[in-house]
Amino acid sequence: MKKGFLQLLFLLMVIPSAAQVLPMDYSYCGYERSEQPIPDAAVKVYVQPTGGDDALLIQQAIDMVSRQKPDARLGVRGAVLLGDGVFNLATPLRIRTSGVVLRGSGRDRTILRKTGYDRGALLYIEGQPQRIYGDTVDVENTPAGALSIGVKSLPKTWTTGTRLLVWRPSTADWIRSLGCESFGGGQRMGYWAWHPGDIDLRWNRRIMSYKGNTLALDAPVTLSIEQRWGGAKAVAYTQPGLLERCGVENLTLESDYDRTLPKDENHCWDGVSITDAENCWVRMVTFRHFAGSSVVVGRSASQVTVEDCKSLAPVSEIGGLRRRTYLVLGEKTLFQRCYSEYGINDYAAGHTAPGPNAFVQCDSWQSYGPSGSISSMAPGLLFDLVNIDGNDLLFRNLELEKFGAGWNTANSTLWQCTAAGLFCYSPDTLNRNYSIGCWGQIVGNGEYSKMNEHVKPYSAYRDQLLKRLTTDRDEIDKRCRVLERNTTASSSPTMEVAMKMSAEALLPRTTMEAWIDSAHFEADITPIKPLAYKSPKPSLQNPSVYALINGWITKNGAVLVGQKHQTPWWSGRTISSFLPKAKAALTRFVPGEEGTGLTDRVDSVVETMKKSHTVIFSQNYGLWTDRRRDDHERIRRKNGDVWAPFFEQPFARSGQGTAWDGLSLYDLTKPNLWYFYRLRQFAEKSQDIGILLKNQHYFQHNILEAGAHWVDCPWRTANNVNHTPFLEPVNFTGDKRIFTAQLFYDTTNESLRPLHRQYIRQMLDAFKGQPNVVHSIGEEFTGPLQFVRFWLDVVAEWETENGRTLVALAVTKDVQDSILNDPIRSKIVDIIDIEQWYNHQKGQYAPPGGMNMAPRQYMRKIRGGSVRFDDVYRAVAEYRTSYPDKAVIYSAQKYPEMGWAALMAGGSCANVPVNDKMFLRDITSMKPQKIDDNYLLQGDCGYVVYKTTSTPLSLPLASSSTYKYMQIDAKTGDITEKGMVRRQIEFIERGIYWIRKK
């Protein structure tokens, strides 16, 4: 009787899969929807390590394979086989052609080691993002998990294989129904909540077949489509540059780092990044020391398999957006048999990852944070046989956390998982989350069943795949390779069984790490003739020459003109709806994601500046790094779960102690090497284009106005290891404002003075020998004369040792005049930047320096009049006349509108749209004059006339030579020839004219 009862109890505990209802079929994830094995590409090129930098050699090998024809059966071009040893890489590798595989000779035999300070990926598999969109139709109501959608009408051009973007908008009504229109705090805090357009889902699907207006898709829809919440639209598209059938396999990828800094972050962050690609894979790869992710599957990637991979010994701060070990931002991705140690979000789906995505047989060890969806609404997740050591699995409303993430998933399943905490909540009645056969502390209103019990089938993913693909069970079992543990142990065994179980208990447990190591690599690793390195042809182009000529800033003898770009230094989002509004930045950092508004690629920033006719990129460090501080609160954060985008500081973290943002303390004596690496890259790449990098040494915004400006500042005593002399706790004025400029600028302070001196020299060292970098004391600087003298003295000291560099003086007028009348210090100044004062119709706005007032505080108290053309002209002309050997830039009120006023007064870097090199060379010899209400530049080679009135203007020409008479369009810079003149010319109409001696 008792034995029969126990057998019945066991049968009840091990529930058959038929009794479990899952929200969808997740088995469509992975390479070729898990319907085909990963192909074994033939070896085409073999590479051996050289002992030096092997990046160019391996890239040449990748490019060689990229030119091969694809195999007709497998669709791959071939593999680059890397031999035994360590390959050092100073630059990342890029696969940009379909069908290319990077293969090692063994996971412990071939090591790719990324060196340097770049925080990107070691290897990029990246296609082209451009899409061509076609017909758009409305989608009918569709339940989550459906493999077909109904459309209002079927365009004639749609057929089997057509690619569709199914777009589900996030409407105000839907957001309100989920309670995500606010996370508390009243209307003022609505910035952090969901807004229409923020949480749109975009599924990329193919039409597998169709009948009438019903389309069968290649993978399920992961969130219900309901007309009451805005429905959805299906848009046909093609993407010619989409990559497919690329992979990396059978090797180790590792990031070099500073061994003296256990939390060093100035090194490679990601192992493999996959974007604009499908049907790709990463298999049998070990990752070491990466700060960010071993694998990032980007928003534009799908049908990726990551299997038999291990992440070991990550090196980073313990904080937000670090150690997201296996991260998916895209869809239809399968992570199986993966291991992660000391991760923060070991197995994670990012913001609106559309799904489905599956994590199967994945273990972590000593996790610092939860796995699951770690941002807003990433539906259709399967966590199957996932074990999180010491932390949680999260399906829940994250509310304000993670930048107002709100509901993080729906229609997701935890199957036979273990975690310290199992948070399983459901957002609404039609989109539920499930926890089945899981072990851990239970929290939530989701669909729980058989907690702390084993269920059958052992793996939900394998079971779904077996049911869908009935042809070859052995092949599917081989592909899934499930480590199936014995779950039949009884609490009341017979003596014989007890003895057997006792013997088994003495055997070492097969860990997931060991199971991964036991995988056998079957593809070819036979060496062939090694590839010989071919040195790239040296550039024959002479470097551009920057010089001050007659008080003009020139490149190769032509005056520099164009716009100024001010880097963003606070605020920002990483969501798709915000990115089109983002401005280019060089030291903004978003781990794992690249592009404008994220981590900008330096080449892209250079190209953007070139296209926009930008001549100055004005750079200052961020107001604060962590977007949490955008709330302007002055409290110490409870942890280092910082929010991106990060606007980086020029100082390195020490790895010691805890700053107020929850990361480690800064060391003011050590530079943030990534910060300067990025800026130096930009300066070098833009040098031949004619772009100046204006390097602002300080950012005064930190030490005045709102108290929050100071809270996370590296100079604050609580945030550094250097024992700066500022008061702790901070005595906020009115318990909310900060006025610490007086002490900050006190160069007689024995602890501050050497820190300032070292920092200024560090700023100069970073750009030694770079001719297109202009050093300026600081953004929004209204500080005292004595600090400007100190700054210039340090610059002079450095120049004596290292040679000249371009120095701009952008300070208040009284301080500017004092320095320029100083016979010693004035010699250090190359450029007078009119930024903190200006002329206007009522007189002059010129607040004094060193009064502990920020620019906008002054402007609230000192009301100026409107700024006219002549006001700008007089300001620039006065200084060009008084200091003819120095260049003058106008950056104050009515910049950039008054570009022509600045130019006609002799101002450099004026915002005028002319690109004609002859014109820009000619004006280097010209000096400004004024004739009545008209403005003139005159030189040996001719004249530029800016005629402002309708009164005729007669201009006698300096010689009897013939002059070409041209008119310039003020808005476009287009030049129109008007004829030839001699001796004298008369102007009737208003306009801009160029008179050039033939």
Coordinates of C-alpha atoms in Angstrom, one line a residue, residues 311-733:
S311 CA 32.6 33.5 -19.7
L312 CA 35.4 33.6 -17.2
A313 CA 36.9 36.2 -14.9
P314 CA 35.2 39.4 -16.1
V315 CA 37.0 42.7 -15.2
S316 CA 34.9 45.8 -14.5
E317 CA 33.2 47.8 -11.9
I318 CA 30.2 46.2 -10.3
G319 CA 27.5 48.5 -11.7
G320 CA 24.9 49.1 -14.4
L321 CA 25.3 47.8 -17.9
R322 CA 28.4 45.8 -17.0
R323 CA 28.7 42.1 -17.2
R324 CA 25.5 41.5 -19.2
T325 CA 27.2 38.3 -20.2
Y326 CA 24.9 36.9 -22.8
L327 CA 22.8 39.8 -24.1
V328 CA 20.1 39.8 -26.7
L329 CA 18.5 42.9 -28.1
G330 CA 17.2 41.2 -31.2
E331 CA 15.0 38.1 -31.8
K332 CA 14.9 34.4 -32.5
T333 CA 18.2 33.8 -30.7
L334 CA 19.1 30.6 -28.9
F335 CA 21.7 30.5 -26.1
Q336 CA 22.3 26.9 -25.1
R337 CA 24.8 25.2 -22.9
C338 CA 26.4 28.5 -21.7
Y339 CA 28.3 29.2 -18.5
S340 CA 28.9 32.6 -16.8
E341 CA 30.8 33.4 -13.6
Y342 CA 30.7 36.6 -11.6
G343 CA 28.2 38.2 -14.0
I344 CA 25.7 40.9 -13.1
N345 CA 23.0 40.1 -15.7
D346 CA 24.3 36.7 -16.9
Y347 CA 21.5 35.9 -19.3
A348 CA 19.6 39.0 -20.4
A349 CA 17.2 40.5 -22.9
G350 CA 17.4 44.2 -23.4
H351 CA 15.0 47.0 -24.2
T352 CA 12.0 45.9 -26.4
A353 CA 13.9 42.8 -27.7
P354 CA 11.0 41.6 -29.8
G355 CA 11.5 37.9 -29.3
P356 CA 11.1 35.0 -29.1
N357 CA 14.5 34.3 -27.5
A358 CA 15.5 31.2 -25.6
F359 CA 18.1 30.5 -22.9
V360 CA 18.5 26.7 -22.5
Q361 CA 20.8 24.8 -20.2
C362 CA 22.6 28.0 -18.9
D363 CA 24.3 28.2 -15.6
S364 CA 25.9 31.0 -13.6
W365 CA 28.2 31.1 -10.7
Q366 CA 28.1 33.8 -8.0
S367 CA 25.9 36.3 -9.9
Y368 CA 26.0 39.9 -8.8
G369 CA 22.6 40.6 -10.3
P370 CA 19.4 39.1 -11.8
S371 CA 18.9 37.5 -15.2
G372 CA 15.8 37.8 -17.3
S373 CA 14.6 40.8 -19.1
I374 CA 16.6 43.8 -17.7
S375 CA 14.8 46.6 -19.4
S376 CA 11.4 47.4 -20.9
M377 CA 9.0 44.8 -22.5
A378 CA 11.1 42.1 -24.1
P379 CA 8.4 39.5 -24.6
G380 CA 8.6 35.8 -25.5
L381 CA 11.5 34.7 -23.4
L382 CA 12.1 31.0 -22.5
F383 CA 14.4 30.2 -19.6
D384 CA 14.7 26.5 -19.8
L385 CA 17.0 24.6 -17.3
V386 CA 18.7 27.9 -16.3
N387 CA 20.4 28.0 -12.9
I388 CA 21.3 31.4 -11.4
D389 CA 23.6 31.1 -8.5
G390 CA 22.9 33.5 -5.7
N391 CA 20.6 35.8 -7.5
D392 CA 17.2 36.2 -9.2
L393 CA 15.2 35.5 -12.4
L394 CA 12.9 38.5 -13.1
F395 CA 9.6 38.6 -15.0
R396 CA 8.0 41.7 -13.4
N397 CA 7.3 45.4 -13.5
L398 CA 10.6 47.0 -12.8
E399 CA 8.9 50.4 -12.4
L400 CA 11.4 53.2 -12.1
E401 CA 14.4 51.0 -12.1
K402 CA 16.6 50.8 -15.3
F403 CA 15.5 54.3 -16.5
G404 CA 11.8 53.6 -16.0
A405 CA 11.8 50.1 -17.4
G406 CA 8.3 49.3 -16.3
W407 CA 7.0 45.9 -17.3
N408 CA 10.0 43.9 -18.5
T409 CA 8.3 41.0 -20.3
A410 CA 5.2 39.0 -21.2
N411 CA 4.4 35.6 -22.5
S412 CA 7.6 34.3 -21.1
T413 CA 8.4 31.0 -19.3
L414 CA 10.6 29.8 -16.6
W415 CA 10.9 26.0 -17.0
Q416 CA 12.7 23.9 -14.5
C417 CA 15.0 26.7 -13.4
T418 CA 16.7 27.5 -10.1
A419 CA 17.4 31.0 -8.6
A420 CA 17.5 32.7 -5.3
G421 CA 14.3 34.5 -6.2
L422 CA 11.8 33.6 -8.9
F423 CA 9.8 36.8 -9.7
C424 CA 7.0 35.9 -12.0
Y425 CA 4.3 38.5 -12.5
S426 CA 2.0 39.0 -15.5
P427 CA 1.2 42.4 -17.0
D428 CA -2.4 41.7 -18.1
T429 CA -4.9 38.9 -18.6
L430 CA -4.0 38.1 -22.2
N431 CA -0.2 38.2 -21.8
R432 CA 0.8 36.0 -19.0
N433 CA 4.2 34.8 -17.6
Y434 CA 4.8 31.2 -16.4
S435 CA 6.9 29.5 -13.9
I436 CA 6.8 25.7 -14.2
G437 CA 8.9 23.2 -12.1
C438 CA 11.2 25.8 -10.8
W439 CA 13.1 26.0 -7.5
G440 CA 13.6 29.1 -5.4
Q441 CA 11.9 31.8 -3.4
I442 CA 8.6 32.5 -5.2
V443 CA 7.2 36.0 -5.8
G444 CA 4.5 37.2 -8.1
N445 CA 1.0 36.8 -9.6
G446 CA 2.1 34.9 -12.7
E447 CA 1.1 31.3 -13.7
Y448 CA 3.0 29.1 -11.2
S449 CA 2.8 25.3 -11.3
K450 CA 4.7 22.5 -9.6
M451 CA 7.2 24.7 -7.8
N452 CA 10.1 22.8 -6.1
E453 CA 9.2 19.8 -8.2
H454 CA 10.7 18.2 -11.2
V455 CA 8.6 18.1 -14.4
K456 CA 8.6 16.2 -17.6
P457 CA 9.7 16.8 -20.3
Y458 CA 13.1 17.6 -18.9
S459 CA 13.7 20.4 -21.5
A460 CA 10.7 22.4 -22.8
Y461 CA 12.8 23.6 -25.8
R462 CA 13.9 20.2 -26.9
D463 CA 10.3 18.9 -26.5
Q464 CA 8.9 21.6 -28.6
L465 CA 11.5 21.1 -31.3
L466 CA 10.9 17.3 -31.3
K467 CA 7.2 17.8 -31.7
R468 CA 7.7 20.3 -34.6
L469 CA 10.5 18.4 -36.4
T470 CA 9.4 14.7 -36.3
T471 CA 11.9 13.5 -38.9
D472 CA 15.2 12.8 -37.1
R473 CA 15.0 12.5 -33.3
D474 CA 18.7 11.5 -32.9
E475 CA 19.9 14.5 -34.8
I476 CA 17.7 16.8 -32.7
D477 CA 19.0 15.1 -29.5
K478 CA 22.5 15.6 -30.7
R479 CA 21.9 19.3 -31.4
C480 CA 20.2 19.9 -28.1
R481 CA 22.7 17.7 -26.1
V482 CA 20.8 18.0 -22.9
L483 CA 22.6 17.3 -19.6
E484 CA 19.6 15.3 -18.2
R485 CA 20.0 14.7 -14.5
N486 CA 18.5 11.9 -12.5
T487 CA 15.3 13.2 -10.9
T488 CA 13.9 9.9 -9.6
A489 CA 15.4 10.0 -6.1
S490 CA 12.9 8.9 -3.5
S491 CA 12.6 10.2 0.1
S492 CA 11.8 6.6 1.2
P493 CA 14.2 4.3 -0.7
T494 CA 14.7 0.7 -0.1
M495 CA 18.0 -0.2 1.6
E496 CA 19.4 -1.4 -1.7
V497 CA 18.5 1.9 -3.4
A498 CA 19.8 3.9 -0.4
M499 CA 23.2 2.1 -0.8
K500 CA 23.3 2.9 -4.5
M501 CA 22.3 6.5 -3.9
S502 CA 25.0 6.8 -1.2
A503 CA 27.7 5.5 -3.7
E504 CA 26.4 8.0 -6.4
A505 CA 26.7 10.9 -3.9
L506 CA 30.5 10.3 -3.7
L507 CA 30.9 10.9 -7.4
P508 CA 31.7 14.4 -8.6
R509 CA 28.7 16.3 -10.1
T510 CA 28.9 17.0 -13.8
T511 CA 28.7 20.7 -13.9
M512 CA 27.5 22.8 -16.9
E513 CA 31.1 24.0 -17.4
A514 CA 32.4 20.4 -17.6
W515 CA 29.5 19.5 -19.9
I516 CA 30.5 22.4 -22.2
D517 CA 34.1 21.3 -22.2
S518 CA 33.0 17.8 -23.2
A519 CA 31.6 19.1 -26.5
H520 CA 33.5 17.7 -29.5
F521 CA 34.4 20.1 -32.4
E522 CA 33.9 18.2 -35.6
A523 CA 34.8 20.8 -38.3
D524 CA 38.2 20.7 -40.1
I525 CA 41.2 22.2 -38.2
T526 CA 43.9 20.9 -40.6
P527 CA 46.5 23.6 -41.3
I528 CA 47.3 24.6 -44.8
K529 CA 50.0 27.0 -46.1
P530 CA 50.0 30.0 -43.8
L531 CA 49.0 33.5 -45.1
A532 CA 51.9 36.0 -45.4
Y533 CA 51.3 39.5 -44.2
K534 CA 51.1 42.2 -46.8
S535 CA 51.9 45.7 -45.6
P536 CA 49.4 48.3 -46.6
K537 CA 50.7 51.0 -49.0
P538 CA 51.9 54.0 -47.1
S539 CA 50.0 57.2 -47.6
L540 CA 51.7 59.6 -50.0
Q541 CA 49.5 62.5 -48.7
N542 CA 51.4 65.2 -46.8
P543 CA 49.9 66.0 -43.4
S544 CA 47.8 69.1 -43.2
V545 CA 49.5 72.2 -41.9
Y546 CA 47.6 74.4 -39.4
A547 CA 48.9 77.9 -38.8
L548 CA 47.9 81.4 -37.8
I549 CA 48.4 83.6 -40.8
N550 CA 47.9 87.3 -40.3
G551 CA 45.6 86.6 -37.4
W552 CA 43.5 84.0 -39.3
I553 CA 43.3 80.3 -38.3
T554 CA 44.2 78.4 -41.5
K555 CA 44.7 74.9 -42.8
N556 CA 47.0 74.5 -45.7
G557 CA 46.8 78.3 -46.2
A558 CA 43.0 78.6 -46.3
V559 CA 41.0 80.3 -43.6
L560 CA 38.8 77.8 -41.5
V561 CA 35.1 78.5 -41.6
G562 CA 32.0 76.6 -40.6
Q563 CA 29.7 75.6 -37.8
K564 CA 30.5 74.8 -34.2
H565 CA 29.2 71.5 -32.7
Q566 CA 28.7 71.5 -29.0
T567 CA 29.0 68.1 -27.5
P568 CA 26.0 66.9 -25.5
W569 CA 27.0 66.6 -21.8
W570 CA 23.8 65.5 -20.0
S571 CA 20.5 63.8 -20.5
G572 CA 19.7 61.3 -23.2
R573 CA 18.0 57.9 -23.7
T574 CA 19.1 54.7 -25.3
I575 CA 15.7 53.8 -26.7
S576 CA 15.0 53.7 -30.5
S577 CA 12.5 56.6 -30.4
F578 CA 15.0 59.0 -28.9
L579 CA 18.0 58.2 -31.1
P580 CA 17.0 60.2 -34.2
K581 CA 17.0 63.3 -32.0
A582 CA 20.5 62.6 -30.6
K583 CA 23.5 64.7 -31.3
A584 CA 27.0 63.3 -32.1
A585 CA 29.3 62.8 -29.1
L586 CA 32.8 61.4 -28.7
T587 CA 32.8 60.5 -25.0
R588 CA 29.3 59.3 -24.6
F589 CA 29.3 55.6 -23.9
V590 CA 26.6 53.0 -24.1
P591 CA 27.9 49.5 -23.5
G592 CA 27.2 47.0 -26.3
E593 CA 25.5 49.5 -28.6
E594 CA 27.0 51.7 -31.3
G595 CA 25.6 54.6 -33.3
T596 CA 24.5 58.2 -32.9
G597 CA 23.0 58.6 -29.4
L598 CA 24.8 55.5 -28.2
T599 CA 28.5 54.9 -28.5
D600 CA 29.2 57.0 -31.6
R601 CA 31.7 55.5 -34.0
V602 CA 34.5 58.1 -34.4
D603 CA 34.5 57.7 -38.2
S604 CA 30.8 58.4 -38.3
V605 CA 31.2 61.5 -36.2
V606 CA 34.0 62.8 -38.5
E607 CA 31.8 62.2 -41.5
T608 CA 28.8 63.9 -39.9
M609 CA 30.9 67.0 -39.0
K610 CA 32.3 67.0 -42.6
K611 CA 28.8 66.9 -44.2
S612 CA 27.4 69.6 -41.9
H613 CA 30.3 71.9 -42.7
T614 CA 31.4 71.9 -39.0
V615 CA 34.8 73.5 -38.2
I616 CA 34.9 73.2 -34.4
F617 CA 33.9 70.3 -32.3
S618 CA 33.7 71.7 -28.8
Q619 CA 34.3 69.0 -26.2
N620 CA 33.8 69.0 -22.5
Y621 CA 33.3 66.2 -20.0
G622 CA 29.9 65.2 -18.8
L623 CA 28.0 67.0 -16.0
W624 CA 27.7 63.6 -14.4
T625 CA 28.1 60.1 -15.8
D626 CA 25.0 58.4 -14.5
R627 CA 21.6 59.3 -15.9
R628 CA 19.9 58.6 -12.5
R629 CA 21.3 61.9 -11.5
D630 CA 19.2 63.6 -14.2
D631 CA 16.5 63.7 -11.4
H632 CA 18.7 66.4 -9.8
E633 CA 18.5 64.7 -6.4
R634 CA 21.4 65.1 -4.0
I635 CA 21.2 61.7 -2.3
R636 CA 23.9 59.0 -2.3
R637 CA 22.8 56.1 -4.5
K638 CA 22.2 52.8 -2.9
N639 CA 24.2 50.9 -5.5
G640 CA 26.2 51.2 -8.7
D641 CA 23.3 50.4 -11.0
V642 CA 24.0 53.4 -13.2
W643 CA 21.9 54.3 -16.2
A644 CA 23.1 55.0 -19.7
P645 CA 24.1 56.8 -21.8
F646 CA 27.2 57.6 -19.8
F647 CA 28.9 61.0 -20.4
E648 CA 32.4 60.1 -19.3
Q649 CA 34.7 62.0 -17.1
P650 CA 38.4 62.6 -17.9
F651 CA 39.5 60.8 -14.7
A652 CA 40.0 57.1 -14.1
R653 CA 38.2 55.2 -11.4
S654 CA 40.5 53.8 -8.7
G655 CA 38.8 50.5 -8.1
Q656 CA 38.8 51.4 -4.4
G657 CA 36.0 52.6 -2.1
T658 CA 32.5 53.8 -3.2
A659 CA 31.6 57.1 -4.8
W660 CA 28.2 58.6 -4.4
D661 CA 27.1 57.0 -7.7
G662 CA 27.8 53.6 -6.3
L663 CA 30.9 52.9 -8.5
S664 CA 34.5 53.1 -7.2
L665 CA 36.2 56.4 -6.3
Y666 CA 38.0 58.5 -8.9
D667 CA 41.7 59.0 -8.9
L668 CA 42.3 62.6 -10.1
T669 CA 45.9 61.8 -10.9
K670 CA 45.1 59.2 -13.5
P671 CA 43.4 59.8 -16.8
N672 CA 40.4 58.0 -18.2
L673 CA 42.4 56.4 -21.0
W674 CA 39.3 55.7 -23.1
Y675 CA 38.2 59.3 -22.9
F676 CA 41.4 60.6 -24.4
Y677 CA 41.8 57.7 -26.8
R678 CA 38.5 58.6 -28.4
L679 CA 39.3 62.3 -28.6
R680 CA 42.7 61.7 -30.0
Q681 CA 41.2 59.4 -32.6
F682 CA 38.8 62.1 -33.7
A683 CA 41.6 64.7 -33.9
E684 CA 43.7 62.5 -36.0
K685 CA 40.9 61.4 -38.3
S686 CA 39.6 65.0 -38.8
Q687 CA 43.0 66.7 -39.2
D688 CA 43.0 66.5 -43.0
I689 CA 39.4 67.6 -43.3
G690 CA 39.9 70.9 -41.4
I691 CA 38.1 70.3 -38.1
L692 CA 39.4 71.7 -34.9
L693 CA 38.8 69.9 -31.6
K694 CA 38.3 72.5 -28.9
N695 CA 39.4 70.7 -25.7
Q696 CA 37.7 72.3 -22.7
H697 CA 39.8 71.5 -19.7
Y698 CA 37.1 72.3 -17.1
F699 CA 33.3 72.3 -16.9
Q700 CA 32.2 75.0 -14.5
H701 CA 28.6 73.6 -14.4
N702 CA 29.8 71.2 -11.7
I703 CA 30.6 73.8 -9.1
L704 CA 27.7 76.3 -9.3
E705 CA 24.0 76.3 -9.3
A706 CA 22.0 73.1 -8.5
G707 CA 23.5 71.0 -5.7
A708 CA 23.1 67.9 -7.8
H709 CA 25.8 69.3 -10.2
W710 CA 28.4 68.7 -7.4
V711 CA 27.1 65.5 -5.9
D712 CA 28.8 63.1 -8.4
C713 CA 31.7 65.4 -9.4
P714 CA 35.1 63.6 -9.3
W715 CA 36.6 66.7 -7.5
R716 CA 34.2 66.3 -4.6
T717 CA 36.0 64.9 -1.6
A718 CA 33.6 62.0 -1.2
N719 CA 34.2 60.9 -4.8
N720 CA 38.0 60.6 -5.0
V721 CA 41.0 59.0 -3.3
N722 CA 43.0 62.2 -3.4
H723 CA 41.5 63.9 -0.3
T724 CA 40.5 67.1 -1.9
P725 CA 39.8 69.8 0.6
F726 CA 36.0 70.4 0.0
L727 CA 33.7 70.2 3.0
E728 CA 31.9 66.9 3.8
P729 CA 29.1 66.7 4.4
V730 CA 28.4 69.4 1.7
N731 CA 26.9 72.6 3.1
F732 CA 24.4 73.1 0.3
T733 CA 23.2 76.7 0.2

